[in-house]
Coordinates of C-alpha atoms and ligand atoms in Angstrom, one line a residue:
M143 CA -38.7 -35.7 -103.3
S144 CA -37.6 -33.6 -106.2
T145 CA -39.5 -35.6 -108.7
A146 CA -42.8 -35.0 -106.8
R147 CA -42.3 -31.3 -107.0
G148 CA -43.5 -29.2 -109.9
E149 CA -41.0 -27.7 -112.4
F150 CA -41.5 -25.1 -115.1
S151 CA -41.3 -26.8 -118.5
S152 CA -39.2 -24.1 -120.2
R153 CA -37.3 -20.9 -119.7
F154 CA -40.1 -19.1 -121.4
G155 CA -42.7 -20.6 -119.0
F156 CA -40.6 -19.6 -116.1
L157 CA -40.1 -16.1 -117.4
M158 CA -43.8 -15.7 -118.0
A159 CA -44.7 -16.9 -114.6
T160 CA -42.0 -14.9 -112.8
S161 CA -42.6 -11.7 -114.6
G162 CA -46.3 -12.4 -114.3
S163 CA -45.8 -12.4 -110.5
A164 CA -43.7 -9.3 -110.7
I165 CA -45.9 -7.4 -113.1
G166 CA -49.2 -6.4 -111.4
L167 CA -51.0 -3.7 -109.7
G168 CA -47.6 -2.6 -108.4
N169 CA -46.6 -1.6 -111.9
I170 CA -49.8 -0.3 -113.4
W171 CA -51.2 1.2 -110.2
G172 CA -48.3 1.8 -107.8
F173 CA -45.5 2.9 -110.1
P174 CA -47.3 5.6 -112.1
T175 CA -49.0 7.1 -109.1
N176 CA -45.8 7.1 -107.1
A177 CA -44.1 8.7 -110.1
A178 CA -46.8 11.3 -110.6
S179 CA -46.8 12.2 -106.9
N180 CA -43.0 12.4 -106.7
G181 CA -41.9 14.6 -109.5
G182 CA -42.4 12.3 -112.5
A183 CA -39.0 11.8 -114.2
A184 CA -37.1 12.3 -110.9
F185 CA -38.9 9.3 -109.5
L186 CA -38.4 7.3 -112.7
F187 CA -34.7 7.7 -112.7
T188 CA -34.2 7.0 -108.9
Y189 CA -36.5 3.9 -109.4
L190 CA -34.4 2.6 -112.3
L191 CA -31.2 3.0 -110.4
L192 CA -32.5 1.2 -107.3
A193 CA -34.3 -1.5 -109.3
F194 CA -31.0 -2.6 -110.8
S195 CA -28.6 -1.8 -108.0
L196 CA -30.6 -3.2 -105.1
A197 CA -33.8 -5.0 -106.1
Y198 CA -32.1 -7.2 -108.8
P199 CA -29.4 -8.4 -106.3
A200 CA -32.1 -9.2 -103.8
L201 CA -34.1 -11.1 -106.5
M202 CA -31.1 -13.2 -107.3
A203 CA -30.7 -14.1 -103.6
E204 CA -34.2 -15.5 -103.5
L205 CA -33.9 -17.3 -106.8
I206 CA -30.6 -18.9 -105.9
I207 CA -31.9 -20.1 -102.5
G208 CA -35.0 -21.5 -104.1
R209 CA -33.3 -23.4 -106.8
H210 CA -30.6 -24.8 -104.5
T211 CA -32.9 -26.0 -101.8
R212 CA -35.9 -26.9 -104.0
A213 CA -38.2 -26.1 -101.1
N214 CA -40.6 -23.5 -99.8
A215 CA -39.1 -20.5 -97.9
V216 CA -39.4 -22.0 -94.4
S217 CA -37.7 -25.3 -95.2
A218 CA -35.2 -23.5 -97.5
L219 CA -34.0 -21.1 -94.9
R220 CA -33.8 -23.9 -92.3
Q221 CA -31.7 -25.9 -94.7
L222 CA -29.2 -23.1 -95.1
A223 CA -29.0 -22.4 -91.4
T224 CA -25.8 -23.5 -89.7
G225 CA -26.8 -23.6 -86.1
P226 CA -29.8 -23.5 -83.8
V227 CA -30.1 -19.7 -83.8
S228 CA -30.0 -19.3 -87.5
K229 CA -32.4 -22.2 -87.8
K230 CA -34.9 -20.4 -85.6
V231 CA -34.4 -17.1 -87.4
G232 CA -34.8 -18.9 -90.7
T233 CA -38.1 -20.5 -89.6
G234 CA -39.3 -17.1 -88.3
V235 CA -38.4 -15.3 -91.5
G236 CA -40.0 -17.9 -93.7
L237 CA -43.2 -17.9 -91.6
A238 CA -43.3 -14.1 -91.4
G239 CA -43.0 -14.0 -95.2
L240 CA -45.8 -16.5 -95.6
L241 CA -48.0 -14.4 -93.3
T242 CA -47.0 -11.2 -95.0
V243 CA -47.8 -12.5 -98.5
S244 CA -51.2 -13.8 -97.3
L245 CA -52.0 -10.4 -96.0
I246 CA -50.8 -8.8 -99.2
L247 CA -53.2 -11.1 -101.0
S248 CA -56.0 -10.1 -98.8
F249 CA -55.8 -6.4 -99.9
Y250 CA -54.7 -7.2 -103.4
S251 CA -57.8 -9.3 -104.0
I252 CA -60.0 -6.3 -103.1
I253 CA -58.4 -4.2 -105.9
G254 CA -58.3 -7.2 -108.2
G255 CA -62.0 -7.5 -107.5
W256 CA -62.6 -3.8 -108.4
M257 CA -60.9 -4.5 -111.7
V258 CA -63.2 -7.4 -112.5
S259 CA -66.2 -5.3 -111.6
W260 CA -65.1 -2.4 -113.8
M261 CA -64.4 -4.8 -116.6
L262 CA -68.0 -5.9 -116.3
E263 CA -69.1 -2.3 -116.1
A264 CA -67.5 -1.7 -119.5
I265 CA -69.2 -4.8 -121.0
T266 CA -72.6 -3.9 -119.7
S267 CA -72.4 -0.3 -120.9
L268 CA -71.4 -1.6 -124.3
L269 CA -74.5 -3.7 -124.3
G270 CA -76.6 -0.8 -123.1
L271 CA -77.4 -2.3 -119.8
D272 CA -77.2 0.9 -117.9
A273 CA -78.6 -0.2 -114.6
A274 CA -76.2 -3.1 -114.3
A275 CA -73.3 -0.8 -115.4
L276 CA -74.1 1.6 -112.7
W277 CA -74.2 -1.2 -110.1
F278 CA -70.7 -2.4 -111.2
A279 CA -69.4 1.1 -111.1
T280 CA -70.7 2.0 -107.6
D281 CA -68.3 1.5 -104.8
A282 CA -70.3 -0.4 -102.2
V283 CA -69.8 -3.2 -99.7
P284 CA -72.0 -5.9 -101.4
R285 CA -70.3 -5.3 -104.8
N286 CA -66.8 -5.3 -103.3
S287 CA -67.5 -8.5 -101.3
L288 CA -68.9 -10.3 -104.3
F289 CA -65.9 -9.5 -106.4
V290 CA -63.4 -10.4 -103.7
L291 CA -65.1 -13.8 -103.9
V292 CA -64.8 -13.9 -107.7
F293 CA -61.2 -12.9 -107.8
M294 CA -60.2 -15.3 -105.0
A295 CA -62.0 -18.1 -106.7
L296 CA -60.1 -17.5 -109.9
T297 CA -56.8 -17.4 -107.9
I298 CA -57.6 -20.7 -106.1
Y299 CA -58.6 -22.4 -109.3
V300 CA -55.3 -21.7 -111.0
V301 CA -53.1 -22.6 -108.0
S302 CA -55.0 -25.8 -107.4
A303 CA -54.0 -26.9 -110.9
G304 CA -50.3 -26.9 -110.0
V305 CA -47.1 -25.4 -111.5
R306 CA -47.3 -26.5 -115.1
D307 CA -51.0 -26.9 -115.7
G308 CA -52.0 -23.9 -113.6
I309 CA -49.4 -21.2 -113.1
E310 CA -47.3 -21.7 -116.2
K311 CA -50.1 -22.4 -118.6
W312 CA -52.1 -19.3 -117.5
S313 CA -49.1 -17.0 -117.3
T314 CA -47.8 -17.9 -120.8
R315 CA -51.3 -17.1 -122.1
L316 CA -52.0 -14.0 -120.2
M317 CA -48.7 -12.1 -120.2
P318 CA -48.2 -11.6 -123.9
A319 CA -51.9 -10.5 -124.1
L320 CA -51.1 -8.0 -121.4
V321 CA -48.2 -6.4 -123.3
V322 CA -50.2 -6.1 -126.6
L323 CA -53.1 -4.5 -124.8
L324 CA -50.9 -2.1 -123.0
L325 CA -49.1 -1.0 -126.2
L326 CA -52.4 -0.4 -128.0
L327 CA -53.7 1.7 -125.1
I328 CA -50.5 3.8 -125.1
L329 CA -50.8 4.5 -128.8
Y330 CA -54.4 5.5 -128.3
V331 CA -53.7 7.9 -125.4
F332 CA -50.9 9.5 -127.4
T333 CA -53.4 10.8 -129.9
L334 CA -55.3 12.7 -127.3
E335 CA -55.0 16.3 -126.3
G336 CA -52.8 16.9 -123.3
A337 CA -50.7 13.7 -123.7
T338 CA -47.5 15.5 -124.7
E339 CA -47.5 17.6 -121.6
G340 CA -47.8 14.4 -119.6
L341 CA -44.9 12.8 -121.5
R342 CA -42.8 15.8 -120.7
A343 CA -43.6 15.6 -116.9
Y344 CA -42.7 11.9 -117.0
L345 CA -39.5 12.0 -119.0
V346 CA -37.9 15.4 -118.3
P347 CA -36.5 15.2 -114.8
D348 CA -36.5 18.0 -112.2
F349 CA -33.1 17.1 -110.7
S350 CA -33.7 19.1 -107.5
R351 CA -36.1 16.3 -106.4
V352 CA -33.9 13.3 -107.2
A353 CA -32.1 13.3 -103.8
S354 CA -35.1 13.9 -101.6
P355 CA -35.3 11.2 -98.9
G356 CA -39.0 10.6 -99.2
L357 CA -38.6 9.9 -102.9
I358 CA -35.8 7.3 -102.2
V359 CA -37.9 5.5 -99.6
S360 CA -40.9 5.3 -101.9
A361 CA -38.7 4.2 -104.8
L362 CA -37.1 1.4 -102.9
G363 CA -40.4 0.2 -101.4
Q364 CA -41.9 0.3 -104.9
A365 CA -39.0 -1.7 -106.3
F366 CA -39.3 -4.4 -103.6
F367 CA -43.1 -4.7 -104.0
S368 CA -42.8 -4.7 -107.8
L369 CA -40.3 -7.6 -107.9
S370 CA -42.4 -9.5 -105.3
L371 CA -39.4 -9.6 -103.0
G372 CA -39.0 -10.6 -99.3
V373 CA -42.0 -12.9 -99.0
G374 CA -40.7 -16.1 -100.5
T375 CA -42.6 -15.8 -103.8
M376 CA -39.5 -15.5 -106.0
L377 CA -37.9 -18.2 -103.8
I378 CA -40.6 -20.7 -104.5
Y379 CA -40.7 -19.9 -108.3
G380 CA -36.9 -20.3 -108.3
S381 CA -37.4 -23.7 -106.7
Y382 CA -39.3 -24.8 -109.7
L383 CA -36.6 -23.6 -112.2
S384 CA -34.5 -26.2 -113.9
S385 CA -30.8 -26.5 -113.0
E386 CA -29.9 -26.0 -116.6
E387 CA -30.8 -22.4 -116.6
N388 CA -28.4 -19.5 -116.2
L389 CA -29.7 -17.8 -113.1
P390 CA -28.1 -14.3 -113.4
L391 CA -29.3 -14.1 -117.0
T392 CA -32.8 -15.3 -116.3
G393 CA -33.1 -13.0 -113.2
S394 CA -31.9 -10.0 -115.2
M395 CA -34.6 -10.7 -117.8
V396 CA -37.2 -10.8 -115.1
S397 CA -36.0 -7.5 -113.7
M398 CA -35.9 -5.9 -117.1
L399 CA -39.4 -7.1 -118.0
D400 CA -40.7 -5.8 -114.7
T401 CA -39.0 -2.5 -114.9
G402 CA -39.8 -2.2 -118.6
F403 CA -43.4 -2.8 -117.9
S404 CA -43.5 -0.2 -115.2
F405 CA -42.0 2.3 -117.6
L406 CA -44.6 1.4 -120.2
A407 CA -47.4 1.8 -117.6
G408 CA -46.0 5.2 -116.8
L409 CA -46.2 6.1 -120.5
L410 CA -49.9 5.2 -120.4
I411 CA -51.0 6.5 -117.0
I412 CA -49.1 9.8 -116.7
P413 CA -50.2 11.2 -120.1
A414 CA -53.7 9.9 -119.3
I415 CA -53.7 12.0 -116.2
Y416 CA -52.8 15.1 -118.2
V417 CA -55.4 14.2 -120.8
A418 CA -58.0 14.0 -118.0
L419 CA -56.8 17.4 -116.8
A420 CA -57.3 18.8 -120.3
N421 CA -60.8 17.3 -120.2
G422 CA -61.6 19.1 -117.0
V423 CA -61.5 16.0 -114.8
Q424 CA -60.4 16.7 -111.2
I425 CA -57.0 15.1 -110.6
Y426 CA -56.0 16.8 -107.5
D427 CA -57.8 16.5 -104.2
D428 CA -58.7 19.4 -101.9
S429 CA -55.3 19.6 -100.4
G430 CA -53.7 20.0 -103.8
A431 CA -52.2 16.4 -103.8
L432 CA -52.7 14.1 -106.7
V433 CA -55.6 11.7 -106.5
A434 CA -53.4 8.7 -106.0
G435 CA -53.6 5.1 -104.9
P436 CA -56.8 3.2 -105.5
G437 CA -58.6 6.5 -106.2
L438 CA -56.6 7.1 -109.3
I439 CA -57.6 4.0 -111.3
V440 CA -61.2 3.8 -110.2
S441 CA -62.1 7.4 -110.3
L442 CA -59.8 9.2 -112.6
L443 CA -59.5 6.6 -115.4
P444 CA -63.3 5.8 -115.7
S445 CA -64.0 9.5 -116.1
L446 CA -61.3 9.6 -118.7
F447 CA -62.9 6.7 -120.6
D448 CA -66.3 8.4 -120.3
S449 CA -65.0 11.5 -121.9
M450 CA -64.0 9.5 -125.0
G451 CA -67.6 8.8 -125.9
M452 CA -68.6 5.5 -127.4
V453 CA -65.1 4.3 -128.0
G454 CA -64.4 4.9 -124.3
A455 CA -66.3 1.8 -123.2
L456 CA -64.1 -0.3 -125.5
V457 CA -61.0 1.3 -124.2
A458 CA -62.2 0.8 -120.7
L459 CA -62.9 -2.9 -121.4
A460 CA -59.3 -3.3 -122.7
F461 CA -57.8 -1.5 -119.8
F462 CA -59.7 -3.3 -117.1
A463 CA -59.1 -6.7 -118.8
L464 CA -55.5 -5.8 -118.7
M465 CA -55.7 -5.0 -115.0
V466 CA -57.5 -8.3 -114.2
I467 CA -54.8 -10.3 -116.1
A468 CA -51.9 -8.5 -114.4
S469 CA -53.4 -8.9 -110.9
L470 CA -54.3 -12.5 -111.4
T471 CA -50.8 -13.6 -112.5
S472 CA -49.6 -11.9 -109.3
S473 CA -52.2 -13.2 -106.9
I474 CA -51.5 -16.8 -107.9
S475 CA -47.9 -16.3 -107.1
M476 CA -48.9 -15.0 -103.6
L477 CA -51.2 -17.9 -102.9
E478 CA -48.5 -20.3 -104.1
V479 CA -46.3 -19.4 -101.1
P480 CA -48.5 -20.7 -98.3
V481 CA -49.9 -23.5 -100.5
A482 CA -46.4 -24.9 -101.3
Y483 CA -45.4 -24.7 -97.7
T484 CA -48.5 -26.6 -96.6
V485 CA -48.2 -29.2 -99.3
E486 CA -44.5 -29.8 -98.6
T487 CA -44.7 -29.8 -94.8
F488 CA -48.0 -31.5 -94.1
K489 CA -48.3 -33.5 -97.3
T490 CA -51.7 -32.0 -97.9
Q491 CA -53.3 -32.4 -101.3
R492 CA -52.6 -29.3 -103.4
S493 CA -56.2 -28.5 -104.3
R494 CA -57.3 -28.9 -100.7
A495 CA -54.5 -26.6 -99.4
A496 CA -55.4 -24.0 -102.1
I497 CA -59.0 -24.1 -101.1
V498 CA -58.5 -24.0 -97.4
I499 CA -55.8 -21.3 -97.4
G500 CA -57.5 -19.3 -100.2
S501 CA -60.8 -19.3 -98.2
T502 CA -59.0 -18.1 -95.1
V503 CA -57.5 -15.2 -97.0
T504 CA -60.9 -14.5 -98.5
V505 CA -62.3 -14.1 -95.0
V506 CA -59.6 -11.7 -94.1
S507 CA -60.3 -9.8 -97.4
L508 CA -64.0 -9.5 -96.4
I509 CA -63.0 -8.2 -93.0
L510 CA -61.0 -5.5 -94.8
V511 CA -63.9 -4.7 -97.2
F512 CA -66.2 -4.2 -94.2
N513 CA -63.7 -2.0 -92.4
F514 CA -62.1 -0.4 -95.4
A515 CA -61.5 3.0 -94.0
T516 CA -59.8 1.8 -90.8
L517 CA -57.9 -1.2 -92.0
F518 CA -57.0 -1.1 -95.7
D519 CA -54.2 1.5 -95.6
F520 CA -52.9 0.0 -92.4
V521 CA -52.5 -3.4 -93.9
V522 CA -50.9 -2.0 -97.1
T523 CA -48.4 0.0 -95.1
L524 CA -47.6 -2.7 -92.6
T525 CA -47.0 -5.4 -95.3
T526 CA -45.3 -3.4 -98.1
E527 CA -43.5 -0.7 -96.3
Y528 CA -42.4 -2.5 -93.1
S529 CA -42.6 -6.2 -93.5
Q530 CA -41.2 -6.6 -97.1
P531 CA -38.0 -4.6 -96.8
L532 CA -37.3 -6.1 -93.3
L533 CA -37.7 -9.6 -94.6
G534 CA -35.6 -8.7 -97.7
F535 CA -32.9 -7.7 -95.3
F536 CA -32.9 -11.2 -93.7
F537 CA -32.8 -13.0 -97.1
A538 CA -29.8 -10.9 -97.9
I539 CA -28.1 -11.9 -94.6
F540 CA -28.8 -15.5 -95.2
V541 CA -27.2 -15.6 -98.6
G542 CA -24.5 -13.1 -97.8
W543 CA -23.4 -14.3 -94.3
I544 CA -24.9 -17.6 -93.4
W545 CA -24.8 -19.7 -96.5
N546 CA -21.3 -20.9 -97.4
R547 CA -20.0 -18.8 -100.4
N548 CA -18.6 -21.8 -102.3
E549 CA -21.9 -23.5 -102.2
V550 CA -23.6 -20.4 -103.6
L551 CA -21.0 -20.4 -106.4
K552 CA -21.6 -24.1 -107.1
E553 CA -25.4 -23.4 -107.4
L554 CA -24.6 -20.5 -109.8
Q555 CA -22.3 -22.6 -111.9
K556 CA -25.2 -25.0 -112.8
G557 CA -26.4 -23.7 -116.1
Y558 CA -23.6 -21.1 -116.1
A559 CA -20.2 -22.5 -116.9
G560 CA -17.5 -20.1 -115.9
A561 CA -19.7 -18.2 -113.4
E562 CA -16.7 -17.7 -111.1
H563 CA -15.0 -15.4 -113.7
S564 CA -18.2 -13.4 -114.4
L565 CA -18.8 -9.8 -113.7
F566 CA -21.8 -10.9 -111.7
W567 CA -19.7 -12.9 -109.3
K568 CA -17.3 -10.0 -108.9
I569 CA -20.0 -7.6 -107.8
W570 CA -23.0 -9.5 -106.5
P571 CA -21.5 -11.2 -103.3
F572 CA -20.5 -7.8 -102.0
Y573 CA -23.8 -6.3 -102.9
I574 CA -25.8 -8.9 -101.2
S575 CA -23.8 -9.1 -98.1
V576 CA -23.0 -5.4 -97.5
V577 CA -24.8 -3.0 -99.8
C578 CA -28.3 -4.5 -99.8
P579 CA -28.6 -5.0 -96.0
L580 CA -27.2 -1.5 -95.3
A581 CA -29.4 0.2 -97.8
I582 CA -32.5 -1.6 -96.6
L583 CA -31.6 -0.8 -93.0
A584 CA -31.1 2.8 -93.9
V585 CA -34.6 3.0 -95.5
Y586 CA -36.1 1.1 -92.6
V587 CA -34.5 3.4 -90.0
Q588 CA -35.9 6.4 -91.9
L589 CA -39.3 4.9 -92.0
I590 CA -39.5 4.4 -88.3
F591 CA -37.7 7.5 -87.0
F592 CA -38.5 10.2 -89.5
Ligands
LIG836 N1 -45.2 -7.8 -107.7 C1 -46.6 -7.7 -107.6 C2 -47.1 -6.4 -108.2 O1 -46.3 -5.6 -108.6 C3 -47.1 -7.8 -106.2 C4 -46.5 -8.9 -105.4 C5 -46.0 -8.7 -104.2 C6 -46.6 -10.2 -105.9 C7 -45.5 -9.7 -103.4 C8 -46.1 -11.3 -105.1 C9 -45.6 -11.1 -103.9 O2 -48.2 -6.2 -108.3

C-alpha cells in the first residue's frame, strides 16, 4: 500500500508544499486586515504568542498522525481509534474536515479568481487595452464566475498530476518566487510617503488592547486558518513525508515560515494602508471601521497602485501575481484532502477524482458567486470560525487521549534519535492533551455565547 502512495522527494519539497499550503490569502489578506482592525502591534504580539504556543502543537498533532498512519484523515483517525465509539467519532471528524475544506475551497476560489482577474487588469492596462482592463476590474457576476472556473481549473490540473509532479513541483517553483516578490514590494512601499506611520502602528503595541477577548478570538482563528489546521490538510501532507525526517524540527520550520510570511505581509499591507491614506484614498467605511476583508485588497490596493502612475501597473502586476501564486499553493492542498480520500477509499483514478470533486466544488463556488451577499460571509464564518477550531479540538483529543503515548513517541523517534529526552517531548504531550483542547474550547464557548 505504502509504495502506491506518493511521497515528497526531499525535505525542501515537503517544506515548500507545506508552507505553500499554509501561506496564502490567510497571510496576505487575513492577517494584515485582522491586525489593522485590532490595534496593529497588539494583534501581532498576541498572534505570535498563540501561533507558537497553540497552533504549532496542533500542527504537530496532524503531521504525526499523518506520517504514522500514511493515510487520509478519515482512515487515519479510524486507525487510531481504540473502540467502536472512537471509530465513529474518528470517521465523523475526518469526513467533517473533508467537507469543511471543500467549502473553504469554494469561497477561497472566488477570491483566488479575483486575484487572477486583477492580474490580467494590470497586464491589459500596461498594454493600453483600457476597455479590457475596465472589464477585469469591475466586480460583476460574469467576471467572477469566469475566474472561479479559471482558478479551479488550475487547481485541478496541479492536483491531478499527483504529489511529486504536481504539488511538490509547483510549490518549489512558486514559493521562492513569492518571497522575492513580496520583499521587492515591501522595499518599494517603504519609499512612499506615509509608510513610516504605518510601520509605527504595526510595530509599536498599544498594550491596553492585548488582553481584549475579541482580539484573542480573532488571533487564534487566524492562527488556525493560516496553518491550514483542523481539516486534514496537514495530516495528508504529513502522510507523504519520509520517515527519515525530524518531525518537530520540520514542523517548527513550517510554523516559522508561515508566521514570518504573515509578519512580512503586514510590513507591506499596513504601511500601504497609510500610504493610501496619505494619498487621500478612503480606508475607513461610513461607520469608521477599516475597509477590511475582501474589500481591502480589491478596492484599497488598486487605488494605491493607481496613485503611483505608470509604475503602478507594474507593481500591481507583481502584487496580484503574488496573490495568485499564494492562493494556488493553498487551494491545491485543499483539493488534495477529498481527492486523497476518494483515491484511497474507492481506488478511483487520481485525475478522475480531482476532476469530479473539483467540478463539484466549482458548482458550489458559482452558487456563492450568484448569492454573494447572502452566502459568502456565512460560509467563511461557518468554516473558519466554527468548524476549524472544533475539528482542531478533536485532533488534539485523538493524539492526546486516544492514541497510545508510547506509539506517538515511537513515531517521533523515527528521524529524531533521542526524541524521548527532548524539550519537545517534555512540553508537547501536555500541551496537546490539556492546553490545546481547553484553549480551543474556551474560544469556542466565547464565540457561541458572547
Ligand atoms: N492556510 C491557508 C491560508 O492561509 C488556507 C488554508 C486553510 C489552506 C485550510 C488549507 C486548509 O490561506
